[in-house]
Short mmCIF file of C-alpha atoms in Angstrom, two decimals:
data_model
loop_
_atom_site.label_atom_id
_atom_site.label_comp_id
_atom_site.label_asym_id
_atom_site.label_seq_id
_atom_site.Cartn_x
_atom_site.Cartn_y
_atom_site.Cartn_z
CA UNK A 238 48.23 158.41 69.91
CA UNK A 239 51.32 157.62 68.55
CA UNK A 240 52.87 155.34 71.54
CA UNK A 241 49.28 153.05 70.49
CA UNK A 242 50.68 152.24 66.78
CA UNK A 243 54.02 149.68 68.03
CA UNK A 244 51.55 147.93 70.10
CA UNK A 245 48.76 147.33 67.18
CA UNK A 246 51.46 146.71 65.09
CA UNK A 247 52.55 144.21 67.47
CA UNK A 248 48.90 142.54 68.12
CA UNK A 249 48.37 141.95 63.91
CA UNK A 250 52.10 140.18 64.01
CA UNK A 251 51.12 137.68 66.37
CA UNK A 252 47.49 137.53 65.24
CA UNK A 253 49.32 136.96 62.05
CA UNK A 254 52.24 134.37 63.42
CA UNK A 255 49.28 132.42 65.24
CA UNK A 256 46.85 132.22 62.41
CA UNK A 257 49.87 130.64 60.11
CA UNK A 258 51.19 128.50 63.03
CA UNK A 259 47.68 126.69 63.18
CA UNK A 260 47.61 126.26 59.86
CA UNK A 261 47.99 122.69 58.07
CA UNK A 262 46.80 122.58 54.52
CA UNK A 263 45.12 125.83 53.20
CA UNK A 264 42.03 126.17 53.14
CA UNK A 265 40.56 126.60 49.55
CA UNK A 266 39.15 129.88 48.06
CA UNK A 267 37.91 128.02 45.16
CA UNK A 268 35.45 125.22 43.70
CA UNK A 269 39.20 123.29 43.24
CA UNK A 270 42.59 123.56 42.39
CA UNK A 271 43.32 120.71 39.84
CA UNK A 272 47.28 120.48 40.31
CA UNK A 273 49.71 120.29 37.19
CA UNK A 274 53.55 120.09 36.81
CA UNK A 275 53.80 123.05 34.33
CA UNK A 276 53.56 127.10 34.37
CA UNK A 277 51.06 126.78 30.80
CA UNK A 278 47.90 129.13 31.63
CA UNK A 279 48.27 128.34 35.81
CA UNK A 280 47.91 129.99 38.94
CA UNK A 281 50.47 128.78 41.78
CA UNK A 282 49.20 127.26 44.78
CA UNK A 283 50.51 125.25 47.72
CA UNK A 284 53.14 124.49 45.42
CA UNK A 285 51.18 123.20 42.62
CA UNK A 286 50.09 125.22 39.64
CA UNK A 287 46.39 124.97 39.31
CA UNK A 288 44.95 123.66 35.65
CA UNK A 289 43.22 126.43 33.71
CA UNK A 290 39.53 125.22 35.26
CA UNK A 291 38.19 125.55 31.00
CA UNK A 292 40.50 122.55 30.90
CA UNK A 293 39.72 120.60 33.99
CA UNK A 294 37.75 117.14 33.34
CA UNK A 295 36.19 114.46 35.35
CA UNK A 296 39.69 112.73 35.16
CA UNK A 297 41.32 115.34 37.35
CA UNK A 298 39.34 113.91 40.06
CA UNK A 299 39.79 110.55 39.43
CA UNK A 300 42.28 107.24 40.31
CA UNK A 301 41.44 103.43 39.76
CA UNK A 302 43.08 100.46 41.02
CA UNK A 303 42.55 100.65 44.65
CA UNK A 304 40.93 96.94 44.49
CA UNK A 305 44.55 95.66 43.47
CA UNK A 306 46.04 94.33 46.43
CA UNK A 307 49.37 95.26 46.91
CA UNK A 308 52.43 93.20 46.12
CA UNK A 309 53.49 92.65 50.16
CA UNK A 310 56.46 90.21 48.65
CA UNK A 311 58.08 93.21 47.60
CA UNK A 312 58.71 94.08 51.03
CA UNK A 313 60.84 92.04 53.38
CA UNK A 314 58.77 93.78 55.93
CA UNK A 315 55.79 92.10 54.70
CA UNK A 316 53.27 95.05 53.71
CA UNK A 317 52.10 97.32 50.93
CA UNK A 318 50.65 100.57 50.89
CA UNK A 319 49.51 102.63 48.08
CA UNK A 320 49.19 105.73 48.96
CA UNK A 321 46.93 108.52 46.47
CA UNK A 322 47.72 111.61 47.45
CA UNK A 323 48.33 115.02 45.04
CA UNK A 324 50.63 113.59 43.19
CA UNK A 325 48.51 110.69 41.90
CA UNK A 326 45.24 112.62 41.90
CA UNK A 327 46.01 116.50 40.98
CA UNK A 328 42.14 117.19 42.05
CA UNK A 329 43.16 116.47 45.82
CA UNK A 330 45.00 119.87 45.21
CA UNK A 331 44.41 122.49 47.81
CA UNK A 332 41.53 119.83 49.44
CA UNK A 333 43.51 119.09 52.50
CA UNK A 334 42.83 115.18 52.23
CA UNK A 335 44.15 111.90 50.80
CA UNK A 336 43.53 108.49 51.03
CA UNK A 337 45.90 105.08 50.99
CA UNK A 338 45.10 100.98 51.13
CA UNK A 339 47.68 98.90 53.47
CA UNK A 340 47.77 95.31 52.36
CA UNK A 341 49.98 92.91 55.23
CA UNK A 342 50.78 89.64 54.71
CA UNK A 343 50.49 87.20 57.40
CA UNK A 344 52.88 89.38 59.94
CA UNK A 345 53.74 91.78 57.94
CA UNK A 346 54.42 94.69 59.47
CA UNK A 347 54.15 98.72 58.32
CA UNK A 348 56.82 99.91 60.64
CA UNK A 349 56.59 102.57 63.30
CA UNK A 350 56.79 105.99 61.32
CA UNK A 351 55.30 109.53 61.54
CA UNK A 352 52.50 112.00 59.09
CA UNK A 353 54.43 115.08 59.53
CA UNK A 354 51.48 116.75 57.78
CA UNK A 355 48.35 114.41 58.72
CA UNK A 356 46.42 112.54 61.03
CA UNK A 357 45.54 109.52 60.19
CA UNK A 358 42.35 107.48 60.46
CA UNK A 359 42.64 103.50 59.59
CA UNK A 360 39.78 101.14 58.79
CA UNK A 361 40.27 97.47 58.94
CA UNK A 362 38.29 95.67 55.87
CA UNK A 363 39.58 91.91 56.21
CA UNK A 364 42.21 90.14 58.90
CA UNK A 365 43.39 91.25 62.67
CA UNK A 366 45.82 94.37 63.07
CA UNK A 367 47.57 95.61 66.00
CA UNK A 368 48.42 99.28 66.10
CA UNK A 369 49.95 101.46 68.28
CA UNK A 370 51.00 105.02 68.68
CA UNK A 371 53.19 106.75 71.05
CA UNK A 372 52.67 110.35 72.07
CA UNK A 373 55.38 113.10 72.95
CA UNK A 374 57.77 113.25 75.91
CA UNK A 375 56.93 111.04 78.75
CA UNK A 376 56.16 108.40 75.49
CA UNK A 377 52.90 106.82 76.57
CA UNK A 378 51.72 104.05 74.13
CA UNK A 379 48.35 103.82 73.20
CA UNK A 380 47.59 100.05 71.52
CA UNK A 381 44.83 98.15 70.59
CA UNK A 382 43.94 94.74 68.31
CA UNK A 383 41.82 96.09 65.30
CA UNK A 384 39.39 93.58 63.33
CA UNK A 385 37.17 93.81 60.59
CA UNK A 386 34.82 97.35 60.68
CA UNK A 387 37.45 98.27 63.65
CA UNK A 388 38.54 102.17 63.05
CA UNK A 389 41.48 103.93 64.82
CA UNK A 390 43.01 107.24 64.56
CA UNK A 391 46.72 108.49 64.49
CA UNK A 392 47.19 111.55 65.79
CA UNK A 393 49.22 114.17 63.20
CA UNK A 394 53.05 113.66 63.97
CA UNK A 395 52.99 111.06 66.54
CA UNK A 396 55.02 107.85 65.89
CA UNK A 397 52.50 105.18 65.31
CA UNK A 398 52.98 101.23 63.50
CA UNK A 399 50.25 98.50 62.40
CA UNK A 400 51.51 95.04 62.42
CA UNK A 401 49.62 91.71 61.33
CA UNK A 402 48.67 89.43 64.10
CA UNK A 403 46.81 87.05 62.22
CA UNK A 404 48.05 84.19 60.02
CA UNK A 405 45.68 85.10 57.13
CA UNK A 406 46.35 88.47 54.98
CA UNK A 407 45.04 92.15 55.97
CA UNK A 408 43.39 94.64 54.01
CA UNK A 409 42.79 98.18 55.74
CA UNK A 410 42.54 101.53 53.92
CA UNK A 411 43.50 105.07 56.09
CA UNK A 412 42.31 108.69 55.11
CA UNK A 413 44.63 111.04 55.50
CA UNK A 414 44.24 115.13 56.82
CA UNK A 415 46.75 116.36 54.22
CA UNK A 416 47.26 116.43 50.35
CA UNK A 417 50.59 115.06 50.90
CA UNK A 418 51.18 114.16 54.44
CA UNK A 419 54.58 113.08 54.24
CA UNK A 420 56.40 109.99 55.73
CA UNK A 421 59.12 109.28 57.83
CA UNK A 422 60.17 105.98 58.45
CA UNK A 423 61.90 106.06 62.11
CA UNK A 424 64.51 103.09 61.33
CA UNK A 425 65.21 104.35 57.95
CA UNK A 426 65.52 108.17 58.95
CA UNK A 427 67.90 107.36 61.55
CA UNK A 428 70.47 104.28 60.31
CA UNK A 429 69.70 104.95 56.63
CA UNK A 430 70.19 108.67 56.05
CA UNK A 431 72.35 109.84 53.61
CA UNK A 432 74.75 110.57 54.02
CA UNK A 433 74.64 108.36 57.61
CA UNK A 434 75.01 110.00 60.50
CA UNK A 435 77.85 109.72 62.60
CA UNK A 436 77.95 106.48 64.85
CA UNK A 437 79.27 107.99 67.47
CA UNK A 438 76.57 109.98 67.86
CA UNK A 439 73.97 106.97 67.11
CA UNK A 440 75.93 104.86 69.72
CA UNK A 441 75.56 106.88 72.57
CA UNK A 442 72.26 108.28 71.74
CA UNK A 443 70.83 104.42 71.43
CA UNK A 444 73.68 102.93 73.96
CA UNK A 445 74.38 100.51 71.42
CA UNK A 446 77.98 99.31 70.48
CA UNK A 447 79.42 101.16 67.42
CA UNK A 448 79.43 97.80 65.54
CA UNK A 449 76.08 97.20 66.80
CA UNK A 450 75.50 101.20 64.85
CA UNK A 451 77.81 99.91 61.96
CA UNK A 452 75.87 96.49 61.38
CA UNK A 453 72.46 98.33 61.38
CA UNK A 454 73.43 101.42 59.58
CA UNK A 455 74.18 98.93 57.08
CA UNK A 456 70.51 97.30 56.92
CA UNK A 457 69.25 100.21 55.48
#
């Protein structure tokens, strides 16, 4: 009887390691979670405290401004994106979902980057987009021109751009599988971290020049 314990013991520890390895966002186990910054009369949850619900209101659900375009001058890159996730809209809170618009001027360009938490799905509204993503070791690329009504879909992790083709501005808006899906910037994680790492290893990794490593390390 006894030598049957180690291995049920052993079957709940993986049942337990797989169920929290597919796991993204929790699932909820309540009507919502309305996220605040404090400890007053909360409950902690997926690193949020959740608002006493006797003192939720419609505005825990709610963000305006989405019609604004962004300011893509800010950006030598040439795009804007305004991203509402939980810490814009504390009802998004345990929901496993946000939302962002992506303005581009003419060839502007949102640069290739990853959703360590989310896949993402992208609607075009007005102008001509091409996107791309590239998947895991051999690196296929998967690419296609996106106009107006055109939908595509990111897959969570997966390094993936959208640059403006067109000479006329772009408006597209992407939902997100994550309450904060995260972003990292490829160019910027690499050449800009801080502090930067060393060139050496950037020039051999790359097979770039270590002034070639200097000059761009210094970009960002």
């Amino acid at each position: 009887m006894m030598k049957g314990v180690p291995y049920l013991v052993t079957v709940a520890i993986l049942a337990l390691v797989f169920s929290l390895a597919s796991a993204y966002d929790p699932s909820p186990l309540q009507d919502f979670c309305v996220a605040i910054n404090n400890t007053d009369s909360a409950v902690f949850v997926n690193g949020k405290f959740c608002k006493d619900p006797a003192y939720v209101t419609a505005n825990d659900f709610f963000f305006p401004g989405l019609n604004i375009p962004g300011n893509t001058a800010a950006n030598k890159l040439g795009s804007s994106v305004n991203l509402v996730n939980v810490d814009k809209l504390p009802g998004l809170n345990t929901l496993g979902i946000s939302l962002a618009r992506l303005d581009f001027a003419p060839y502007g360009l949102n640069p290739p980057h990853i959703h360590p938490r989310g896949t993402e799905l992208l609607v075009v509204m007005e102008g001509t987009l091409l996107v791309g993503f590239v998947t895991s070791n051999p690196n296929k690329l998967f690419t296609k021109v996106l106009n107006k009504g055109d939908v595509f879909v990111f897959p969570i992790g997966l390094i993936h751009f959208q640059f403006n083709i067109g000479q006329t501005n772009v408006v597209a808006f992407a939902g997100l599988s994550s309450q904060n899906p995260g972003l990292i910037t490829i160019a910027n994680a690499v050449f800009g971290s801080n502090p930067p790492i060393n060139t050496d290893v950037l020039a051999k990794a790359f097979q770039l020049d270590k002034n070639v490593v200097d000059y761009l390390q210094k970009q960002f």
